[in-house]
Amino acid sequence: MAEQHTILLVGESNVGKTHYGAQFLKRLMVKVGALKMHGAPTNVEAFTTALSCLTEGMATDHTPASSYVESVWPIQDDSGRTAELVWPDYGGEQVRNLVTQRRIPPAWRERVLEATDWVVLIRLHSLRSDEDLFSRPLQSFATSETQEEPTAFEPSDQARTIELLQMLLYLAQFSLDRPLRKPRLTILLSCWDELGTNELPPDLLAARLPMLWSFVRSNWTTPSVIGLSALEKALSKTMPDADYATRGPEDFGYVVLPDGERNTDITLPIQRLMAETA
């Protein structure tokens, strides 16, 4: 019996989770990638609006903060490996709240405990990386003698992402005595098209978020870093893109693999996880 893959998809607001899910589902439906649908998907309502918008050449709205819906997609790759892909759609604010409130809701708790693979979406273009103790000179935190109240500092997005991973690892009761083989970890650098770079994805992550990359490299045996452009270009929510509407959304989007290869098959990050053995 094939291993059942359950994906823990983690990403804050505005990283492109819904657009990627809609584009991924479209690829499965039209059978143009390494993965194909191997049965009837369930609960795809969360992606219906996004698919309709993309078909018309427009971006979809932000997922409501309180929303949490799981869609189940039975999939198969070209080698005959099958899996049941559980793809959640939720408001990215929930991820930030996991850290700020130090509380994990029941729905998230169940997902973490069941997950065989973790996929973390990070949008480098929108991250703050210069507001924590590890990336600013110590003197910048010094309080002057005339200052009456201490200045409040928030952790950087980099530090918050590390803390989130630590919380998930603790909840799933994984020991860090040695690097982990499971859950397998893939980091997707989303909206790659807006970065305008030719760097390899792992090198870019190491340069932009060195503390996060060090944490990941220390605690996973084979972490994967892949560039993702789910839409290939920015779309408006009100003005249709004629090229998109004519050619169809499945003709757009690409990934940049760890070795720098650009591929139009955006299902490859999941297919690569399926091909790995625990």
JSON list of N, CA and C in Angstrom, two decimals, residues 211-273:
[
{"chain": "A", "resi": 211, "resn": "MET", "atom": "N", "xyz": [19.72, 33.08, 9.79]},
{"chain": "A", "resi": 211, "resn": "MET", "atom": "CA", "xyz": [19.40, 32.42, 11.05]},
{"chain": "A", "resi": 211, "resn": "MET", "atom": "C", "xyz": [18.39, 31.29, 10.82]},
{"chain": "A", "resi": 212, "resn": "LEU", "atom": "N", "xyz": [17.39, 31.54, 9.98]},
{"chain": "A", "resi": 212, "resn": "LEU", "atom": "CA", "xyz": [16.40, 30.51, 9.67]},
{"chain": "A", "resi": 212, "resn": "LEU", "atom": "C", "xyz": [17.06, 29.35, 8.93]},
{"chain": "A", "resi": 213, "resn": "TRP", "atom": "N", "xyz": [17.90, 29.65, 7.96]},
{"chain": "A", "resi": 213, "resn": "TRP", "atom": "CA", "xyz": [18.55, 28.59, 7.19]},
{"chain": "A", "resi": 213, "resn": "TRP", "atom": "C", "xyz": [19.45, 27.75, 8.07]},
{"chain": "A", "resi": 214, "resn": "SER", "atom": "N", "xyz": [20.15, 28.38, 9.01]},
{"chain": "A", "resi": 214, "resn": "SER", "atom": "CA", "xyz": [21.00, 27.64, 9.93]},
{"chain": "A", "resi": 214, "resn": "SER", "atom": "C", "xyz": [20.16, 26.70, 10.80]},
{"chain": "A", "resi": 215, "resn": "PHE", "atom": "N", "xyz": [19.02, 27.18, 11.28]},
{"chain": "A", "resi": 215, "resn": "PHE", "atom": "CA", "xyz": [18.13, 26.34, 12.10]},
{"chain": "A", "resi": 215, "resn": "PHE", "atom": "C", "xyz": [17.63, 25.15, 11.30]},
{"chain": "A", "resi": 216, "resn": "VAL", "atom": "N", "xyz": [17.21, 25.39, 10.07]},
{"chain": "A", "resi": 216, "resn": "VAL", "atom": "CA", "xyz": [16.67, 24.31, 9.23]},
{"chain": "A", "resi": 216, "resn": "VAL", "atom": "C", "xyz": [17.75, 23.29, 8.89]},
{"chain": "A", "resi": 217, "resn": "ARG", "atom": "N", "xyz": [18.93, 23.77, 8.51]},
{"chain": "A", "resi": 217, "resn": "ARG", "atom": "CA", "xyz": [20.02, 22.85, 8.15]},
{"chain": "A", "resi": 217, "resn": "ARG", "atom": "C", "xyz": [20.47, 22.01, 9.34]},
{"chain": "A", "resi": 218, "resn": "SER", "atom": "N", "xyz": [20.34, 22.57, 10.54]},
{"chain": "A", "resi": 218, "resn": "SER", "atom": "CA", "xyz": [20.79, 21.86, 11.74]},
{"chain": "A", "resi": 218, "resn": "SER", "atom": "C", "xyz": [19.80, 20.79, 12.18]},
{"chain": "A", "resi": 219, "resn": "ASN", "atom": "N", "xyz": [18.53, 20.94, 11.81]},
{"chain": "A", "resi": 219, "resn": "ASN", "atom": "CA", "xyz": [17.50, 20.07, 12.38]},
{"chain": "A", "resi": 219, "resn": "ASN", "atom": "C", "xyz": [16.80, 19.15, 11.37]},
{"chain": "A", "resi": 220, "resn": "TRP", "atom": "N", "xyz": [17.13, 19.27, 10.08]},
{"chain": "A", "resi": 220, "resn": "TRP", "atom": "CA", "xyz": [16.60, 18.35, 9.08]},
{"chain": "A", "resi": 220, "resn": "TRP", "atom": "C", "xyz": [17.75, 17.78, 8.25]},
{"chain": "A", "resi": 221, "resn": "THR", "atom": "N", "xyz": [17.63, 16.51, 7.89]},
{"chain": "A", "resi": 221, "resn": "THR", "atom": "CA", "xyz": [18.70, 15.87, 7.12]},
{"chain": "A", "resi": 221, "resn": "THR", "atom": "C", "xyz": [18.76, 16.39, 5.69]},
{"chain": "A", "resi": 222, "resn": "THR", "atom": "N", "xyz": [17.60, 16.50, 5.04]},
{"chain": "A", "resi": 222, "resn": "THR", "atom": "CA", "xyz": [17.57, 16.91, 3.63]},
{"chain": "A", "resi": 222, "resn": "THR", "atom": "C", "xyz": [16.47, 17.93, 3.37]},
{"chain": "A", "resi": 223, "resn": "PRO", "atom": "N", "xyz": [16.57, 19.12, 3.96]},
{"chain": "A", "resi": 223, "resn": "PRO", "atom": "CA", "xyz": [15.56, 20.13, 3.67]},
{"chain": "A", "resi": 223, "resn": "PRO", "atom": "C", "xyz": [15.68, 20.59, 2.22]},
{"chain": "A", "resi": 224, "resn": "SER", "atom": "N", "xyz": [14.56, 20.92, 1.62]},
{"chain": "A", "resi": 224, "resn": "SER", "atom": "CA", "xyz": [14.55, 21.35, 0.22]},
{"chain": "A", "resi": 224, "resn": "SER", "atom": "C", "xyz": [14.06, 22.79, 0.14]},
{"chain": "A", "resi": 225, "resn": "VAL", "atom": "N", "xyz": [14.73, 23.61, -0.67]},
{"chain": "A", "resi": 225, "resn": "VAL", "atom": "CA", "xyz": [14.32, 25.00, -0.87]},
{"chain": "A", "resi": 225, "resn": "VAL", "atom": "C", "xyz": [14.07, 25.20, -2.36]},
{"chain": "A", "resi": 226, "resn": "ILE", "atom": "N", "xyz": [12.85, 25.62, -2.69]},
{"chain": "A", "resi": 226, "resn": "ILE", "atom": "CA", "xyz": [12.43, 25.74, -4.08]},
{"chain": "A", "resi": 226, "resn": "ILE", "atom": "C", "xyz": [11.78, 27.10, -4.29]},
{"chain": "A", "resi": 227, "resn": "GLY", "atom": "N", "xyz": [12.10, 27.74, -5.40]},
{"chain": "A", "resi": 227, "resn": "GLY", "atom": "CA", "xyz": [11.44, 28.99, -5.76]},
{"chain": "A", "resi": 227, "resn": "GLY", "atom": "C", "xyz": [10.10, 28.69, -6.42]},
{"chain": "A", "resi": 228, "resn": "LEU", "atom": "N", "xyz": [9.08, 29.49, -6.11]},
{"chain": "A", "resi": 228, "resn": "LEU", "atom": "CA", "xyz": [7.74, 29.27, -6.65]},
{"chain": "A", "resi": 228, "resn": "LEU", "atom": "C", "xyz": [7.14, 30.57, -7.15]},
{"chain": "A", "resi": 229, "resn": "SER", "atom": "N", "xyz": [6.69, 30.55, -8.38]},
{"chain": "A", "resi": 229, "resn": "SER", "atom": "CA", "xyz": [5.88, 31.64, -8.92]},
{"chain": "A", "resi": 229, "resn": "SER", "atom": "C", "xyz": [4.58, 31.01, -9.42]},
{"chain": "A", "resi": 230, "resn": "ALA", "atom": "N", "xyz": [3.57, 30.99, -8.56]},
{"chain": "A", "resi": 230, "resn": "ALA", "atom": "CA", "xyz": [2.33, 30.30, -8.89]},
{"chain": "A", "resi": 230, "resn": "ALA", "atom": "C", "xyz": [1.58, 30.96, -10.03]},
{"chain": "A", "resi": 231, "resn": "LEU", "atom": "N", "xyz": [1.71, 32.28, -10.15]},
{"chain": "A", "resi": 231, "resn": "LEU", "atom": "CA", "xyz": [0.98, 33.01, -11.19]},
{"chain": "A", "resi": 231, "resn": "LEU", "atom": "C", "xyz": [1.87, 33.49, -12.33]},
{"chain": "A", "resi": 232, "resn": "GLU", "atom": "N", "xyz": [3.18, 33.55, -12.10]},
{"chain": "A", "resi": 232, "resn": "GLU", "atom": "CA", "xyz": [4.20, 34.00, -13.05]},
{"chain": "A", "resi": 232, "resn": "GLU", "atom": "C", "xyz": [4.24, 35.51, -13.20]},
{"chain": "A", "resi": 233, "resn": "LYS", "atom": "N", "xyz": [3.15, 36.19, -12.90]},
{"chain": "A", "resi": 233, "resn": "LYS", "atom": "CA", "xyz": [3.13, 37.64, -12.95]},
{"chain": "A", "resi": 233, "resn": "LYS", "atom": "C", "xyz": [2.00, 38.15, -12.06]},
{"chain": "A", "resi": 234, "resn": "ALA", "atom": "N", "xyz": [2.09, 39.42, -11.70]},
{"chain": "A", "resi": 234, "resn": "ALA", "atom": "CA", "xyz": [1.07, 40.00, -10.82]},
{"chain": "A", "resi": 234, "resn": "ALA", "atom": "C", "xyz": [-0.24, 40.17, -11.58]},
{"chain": "A", "resi": 235, "resn": "LEU", "atom": "N", "xyz": [-1.34, 39.85, -10.91]},
{"chain": "A", "resi": 235, "resn": "LEU", "atom": "CA", "xyz": [-2.67, 40.03, -11.49]},
{"chain": "A", "resi": 235, "resn": "LEU", "atom": "C", "xyz": [-3.47, 41.01, -10.64]},
{"chain": "A", "resi": 236, "resn": "SER", "atom": "N", "xyz": [-4.35, 41.74, -11.29]},
{"chain": "A", "resi": 236, "resn": "SER", "atom": "CA", "xyz": [-5.23, 42.68, -10.61]},
{"chain": "A", "resi": 236, "resn": "SER", "atom": "C", "xyz": [-6.50, 41.96, -10.16]},
{"chain": "A", "resi": 237, "resn": "LYS", "atom": "N", "xyz": [-7.13, 42.48, -9.10]},
{"chain": "A", "resi": 237, "resn": "LYS", "atom": "CA", "xyz": [-8.40, 41.92, -8.65]},
{"chain": "A", "resi": 237, "resn": "LYS", "atom": "C", "xyz": [-9.58, 42.50, -9.42]},
{"chain": "A", "resi": 238, "resn": "THR", "atom": "N", "xyz": [-9.34, 43.55, -10.20]},
{"chain": "A", "resi": 238, "resn": "THR", "atom": "CA", "xyz": [-10.44, 44.22, -10.90]},
{"chain": "A", "resi": 238, "resn": "THR", "atom": "C", "xyz": [-10.25, 44.29, -12.42]},
{"chain": "A", "resi": 239, "resn": "MET", "atom": "N", "xyz": [-8.99, 44.27, -12.89]},
{"chain": "A", "resi": 239, "resn": "MET", "atom": "CA", "xyz": [-8.72, 44.39, -14.33]},
{"chain": "A", "resi": 239, "resn": "MET", "atom": "C", "xyz": [-8.24, 43.04, -14.87]},
{"chain": "A", "resi": 240, "resn": "PRO", "atom": "N", "xyz": [-9.04, 42.37, -15.71]},
{"chain": "A", "resi": 240, "resn": "PRO", "atom": "CA", "xyz": [-8.65, 41.06, -16.25]},
{"chain": "A", "resi": 240, "resn": "PRO", "atom": "C", "xyz": [-7.39, 41.14, -17.11]},
{"chain": "A", "resi": 241, "resn": "ASP", "atom": "N", "xyz": [-6.58, 40.10, -17.03]},
{"chain": "A", "resi": 241, "resn": "ASP", "atom": "CA", "xyz": [-5.40, 39.96, -17.88]},
{"chain": "A", "resi": 241, "resn": "ASP", "atom": "C", "xyz": [-5.82, 39.16, -19.11]},
{"chain": "A", "resi": 242, "resn": "ALA", "atom": "N", "xyz": [-5.78, 39.79, -20.27]},
{"chain": "A", "resi": 242, "resn": "ALA", "atom": "CA", "xyz": [-6.28, 39.16, -21.49]},
{"chain": "A", "resi": 242, "resn": "ALA", "atom": "C", "xyz": [-5.50, 37.90, -21.84]},
{"chain": "A", "resi": 243, "resn": "ASP", "atom": "N", "xyz": [-4.19, 37.92, -21.62]},
{"chain": "A", "resi": 243, "resn": "ASP", "atom": "CA", "xyz": [-3.37, 36.76, -21.94]},
{"chain": "A", "resi": 243, "resn": "ASP", "atom": "C", "xyz": [-3.75, 35.56, -21.09]},
{"chain": "A", "resi": 244, "resn": "TYR", "atom": "N", "xyz": [-3.99, 35.82, -19.81]},
{"chain": "A", "resi": 244, "resn": "TYR", "atom": "CA", "xyz": [-4.42, 34.76, -18.89]},
{"chain": "A", "resi": 244, "resn": "TYR", "atom": "C", "xyz": [-5.76, 34.18, -19.33]},
{"chain": "A", "resi": 245, "resn": "ALA", "atom": "N", "xyz": [-6.71, 35.06, -19.64]},
{"chain": "A", "resi": 245, "resn": "ALA", "atom": "CA", "xyz": [-8.04, 34.62, -20.01]},
{"chain": "A", "resi": 245, "resn": "ALA", "atom": "C", "xyz": [-8.03, 33.82, -21.31]},
{"chain": "A", "resi": 246, "resn": "THR", "atom": "N", "xyz": [-7.12, 34.15, -22.21]},
{"chain": "A", "resi": 246, "resn": "THR", "atom": "CA", "xyz": [-7.06, 33.47, -23.50]},
{"chain": "A", "resi": 246, "resn": "THR", "atom": "C", "xyz": [-6.36, 32.12, -23.41]},
{"chain": "A", "resi": 247, "resn": "ARG", "atom": "N", "xyz": [-5.22, 32.09, -22.75]},
{"chain": "A", "resi": 247, "resn": "ARG", "atom": "CA", "xyz": [-4.42, 30.87, -22.70]},
{"chain": "A", "resi": 247, "resn": "ARG", "atom": "C", "xyz": [-4.82, 29.93, -21.57]},
{"chain": "A", "resi": 248, "resn": "GLY", "atom": "N", "xyz": [-5.42, 30.47, -20.51]},
{"chain": "A", "resi": 248, "resn": "GLY", "atom": "CA", "xyz": [-5.80, 29.66, -19.36]},
{"chain": "A", "resi": 248, "resn": "GLY", "atom": "C", "xyz": [-4.74, 29.72, -18.29]},
{"chain": "A", "resi": 249, "resn": "PRO", "atom": "N", "xyz": [-5.13, 29.69, -17.00]},
{"chain": "A", "resi": 249, "resn": "PRO", "atom": "CA", "xyz": [-4.16, 29.81, -15.90]},
{"chain": "A", "resi": 249, "resn": "PRO", "atom": "C", "xyz": [-3.15, 28.68, -15.86]},
{"chain": "A", "resi": 250, "resn": "GLU", "atom": "N", "xyz": [-3.52, 27.49, -16.40]},
{"chain": "A", "resi": 250, "resn": "GLU", "atom": "CA", "xyz": [-2.60, 26.36, -16.36]},
{"chain": "A", "resi": 250, "resn": "GLU", "atom": "C", "xyz": [-1.37, 26.58, -17.24]},
{"chain": "A", "resi": 251, "resn": "ASP", "atom": "N", "xyz": [-1.40, 27.63, -18.07]},
{"chain": "A", "resi": 251, "resn": "ASP", "atom": "CA", "xyz": [-0.27, 27.93, -18.94]},
{"chain": "A", "resi": 251, "resn": "ASP", "atom": "C", "xyz": [0.73, 28.88, -18.27]},
{"chain": "A", "resi": 252, "resn": "PHE", "atom": "N", "xyz": [0.46, 29.22, -17.01]},
{"chain": "A", "resi": 252, "resn": "PHE", "atom": "CA", "xyz": [1.31, 30.17, -16.29]},
{"chain": "A", "resi": 252, "resn": "PHE", "atom": "C", "xyz": [1.80, 29.54, -14.98]},
{"chain": "A", "resi": 253, "resn": "GLY", "atom": "N", "xyz": [2.89, 30.08, -14.48]},
{"chain": "A", "resi": 253, "resn": "GLY", "atom": "CA", "xyz": [3.46, 29.59, -13.23]},
{"chain": "A", "resi": 253, "resn": "GLY", "atom": "C", "xyz": [4.67, 28.72, -13.47]},
{"chain": "A", "resi": 254, "resn": "TYR", "atom": "N", "xyz": [5.59, 28.73, -12.52]},
{"chain": "A", "resi": 254, "resn": "TYR", "atom": "CA", "xyz": [6.79, 27.90, -12.64]},
{"chain": "A", "resi": 254, "resn": "TYR", "atom": "C", "xyz": [7.44, 27.74, -11.26]},
{"chain": "A", "resi": 255, "resn": "VAL", "atom": "N", "xyz": [8.34, 26.79, -11.19]},
{"chain": "A", "resi": 255, "resn": "VAL", "atom": "CA", "xyz": [9.16, 26.60, -9.99]},
{"chain": "A", "resi": 255, "resn": "VAL", "atom": "C", "xyz": [10.63, 26.68, -10.40]},
{"chain": "A", "resi": 256, "resn": "VAL", "atom": "N", "xyz": [11.47, 27.05, -9.44]},
{"chain": "A", "resi": 256, "resn": "VAL", "atom": "CA", "xyz": [12.92, 27.03, -9.63]},
{"chain": "A", "resi": 256, "resn": "VAL", "atom": "C", "xyz": [13.46, 26.02, -8.63]},
{"chain": "A", "resi": 257, "resn": "LEU", "atom": "N", "xyz": [13.97, 24.91, -9.13]},
{"chain": "A", "resi": 257, "resn": "LEU", "atom": "CA", "xyz": [14.44, 23.82, -8.29]},
{"chain": "A", "resi": 257, "resn": "LEU", "atom": "C", "xyz": [15.74, 24.20, -7.58]},
{"chain": "A", "resi": 258, "resn": "PRO", "atom": "N", "xyz": [16.13, 23.44, -6.56]},
{"chain": "A", "resi": 258, "resn": "PRO", "atom": "CA", "xyz": [17.33, 23.80, -5.79]},
{"chain": "A", "resi": 258, "resn": "PRO", "atom": "C", "xyz": [18.59, 24.00, -6.63]},
{"chain": "A", "resi": 259, "resn": "ASP", "atom": "N", "xyz": [18.70, 23.29, -7.77]},
{"chain": "A", "resi": 259, "resn": "ASP", "atom": "CA", "xyz": [19.89, 23.42, -8.62]},
{"chain": "A", "resi": 259, "resn": "ASP", "atom": "C", "xyz": [19.76, 24.55, -9.63]},
{"chain": "A", "resi": 260, "resn": "GLY", "atom": "N", "xyz": [18.65, 25.31, -9.56]},
{"chain": "A", "resi": 260, "resn": "GLY", "atom": "CA", "xyz": [18.47, 26.45, -10.45]},
{"chain": "A", "resi": 260, "resn": "GLY", "atom": "C", "xyz": [17.64, 26.17, -11.68]},
{"chain": "A", "resi": 261, "resn": "GLU", "atom": "N", "xyz": [17.27, 24.91, -11.92]},
{"chain": "A", "resi": 261, "resn": "GLU", "atom": "CA", "xyz": [16.46, 24.58, -13.09]},
{"chain": "A", "resi": 261, "resn": "GLU", "atom": "C", "xyz": [15.07, 25.19, -12.96]},
{"chain": "A", "resi": 262, "resn": "ARG", "atom": "N", "xyz": [14.64, 25.87, -14.00]},
{"chain": "A", "resi": 262, "resn": "ARG", "atom": "CA", "xyz": [13.28, 26.42, -14.03]},
{"chain": "A", "resi": 262, "resn": "ARG", "atom": "C", "xyz": [12.36, 25.44, -14.75]},
{"chain": "A", "resi": 263, "resn": "ASN", "atom": "N", "xyz": [11.21, 25.15, -14.13]},
{"chain": "A", "resi": 263, "resn": "ASN", "atom": "CA", "xyz": [10.28, 24.17, -14.69]},
{"chain": "A", "resi": 263, "resn": "ASN", "atom": "C", "xyz": [8.86, 24.70, -14.54]},
{"chain": "A", "resi": 264, "resn": "THR", "atom": "N", "xyz": [8.06, 24.55, -15.57]},
{"chain": "A", "resi": 264, "resn": "THR", "atom": "CA", "xyz": [6.70, 25.06, -15.54]},
{"chain": "A", "resi": 264, "resn": "THR", "atom": "C", "xyz": [5.74, 24.17, -14.77]},
{"chain": "A", "resi": 265, "resn": "ASP", "atom": "N", "xyz": [6.20, 23.02, -14.31]},
{"chain": "A", "resi": 265, "resn": "ASP", "atom": "CA", "xyz": [5.35, 22.10, -13.55]},
{"chain": "A", "resi": 265, "resn": "ASP", "atom": "C", "xyz": [5.38, 22.47, -12.07]},
{"chain": "A", "resi": 266, "resn": "ILE", "atom": "N", "xyz": [4.35, 23.17, -11.61]},
{"chain": "A", "resi": 266, "resn": "ILE", "atom": "CA", "xyz": [4.33, 23.62, -10.21]},
{"chain": "A", "resi": 266, "resn": "ILE", "atom": "C", "xyz": [3.91, 22.52, -9.25]},
{"chain": "A", "resi": 267, "resn": "THR", "atom": "N", "xyz": [3.62, 21.31, -9.76]},
{"chain": "A", "resi": 267, "resn": "THR", "atom": "CA", "xyz": [3.33, 20.19, -8.86]},
{"chain": "A", "resi": 267, "resn": "THR", "atom": "C", "xyz": [4.61, 19.49, -8.40]},
{"chain": "A", "resi": 268, "resn": "LEU", "atom": "N", "xyz": [5.76, 19.85, -8.96]},
{"chain": "A", "resi": 268, "resn": "LEU", "atom": "CA", "xyz": [7.01, 19.16, -8.66]},
{"chain": "A", "resi": 268, "resn": "LEU", "atom": "C", "xyz": [7.39, 19.17, -7.17]},
{"chain": "A", "resi": 269, "resn": "PRO", "atom": "N", "xyz": [7.18, 20.28, -6.43]},
{"chain": "A", "resi": 269, "resn": "PRO", "atom": "CA", "xyz": [7.55, 20.23, -5.01]},
{"chain": "A", "resi": 269, "resn": "PRO", "atom": "C", "xyz": [6.86, 19.10, -4.25]},
{"chain": "A", "resi": 270, "resn": "ILE", "atom": "N", "xyz": [5.59, 18.84, -4.56]},
{"chain": "A", "resi": 270, "resn": "ILE", "atom": "CA", "xyz": [4.87, 17.75, -3.89]},
{"chain": "A", "resi": 270, "resn": "ILE", "atom": "C", "xyz": [5.30, 16.40, -4.44]},
{"chain": "A", "resi": 271, "resn": "GLN", "atom": "N", "xyz": [5.51, 16.32, -5.75]},
{"chain": "A", "resi": 271, "resn": "GLN", "atom": "CA", "xyz": [5.95, 15.07, -6.36]},
{"chain": "A", "resi": 271, "resn": "GLN", "atom": "C", "xyz": [7.30, 14.63, -5.80]},
{"chain": "A", "resi": 272, "resn": "ARG", "atom": "N", "xyz": [8.19, 15.59, -5.55]},
{"chain": "A", "resi": 272, "resn": "ARG", "atom": "CA", "xyz": [9.50, 15.27, -4.99]},
{"chain": "A", "resi": 272, "resn": "ARG", "atom": "C", "xyz": [9.36, 14.71, -3.57]},
{"chain": "A", "resi": 273, "resn": "LEU", "atom": "N", "xyz": [8.40, 15.23, -2.81]},
{"chain": "A", "resi": 273, "resn": "LEU", "atom": "CA", "xyz": [8.15, 14.69, -1.47]},
{"chain": "A", "resi": 273, "resn": "LEU", "atom": "C", "xyz": [7.63, 13.26, -1.56]}
]
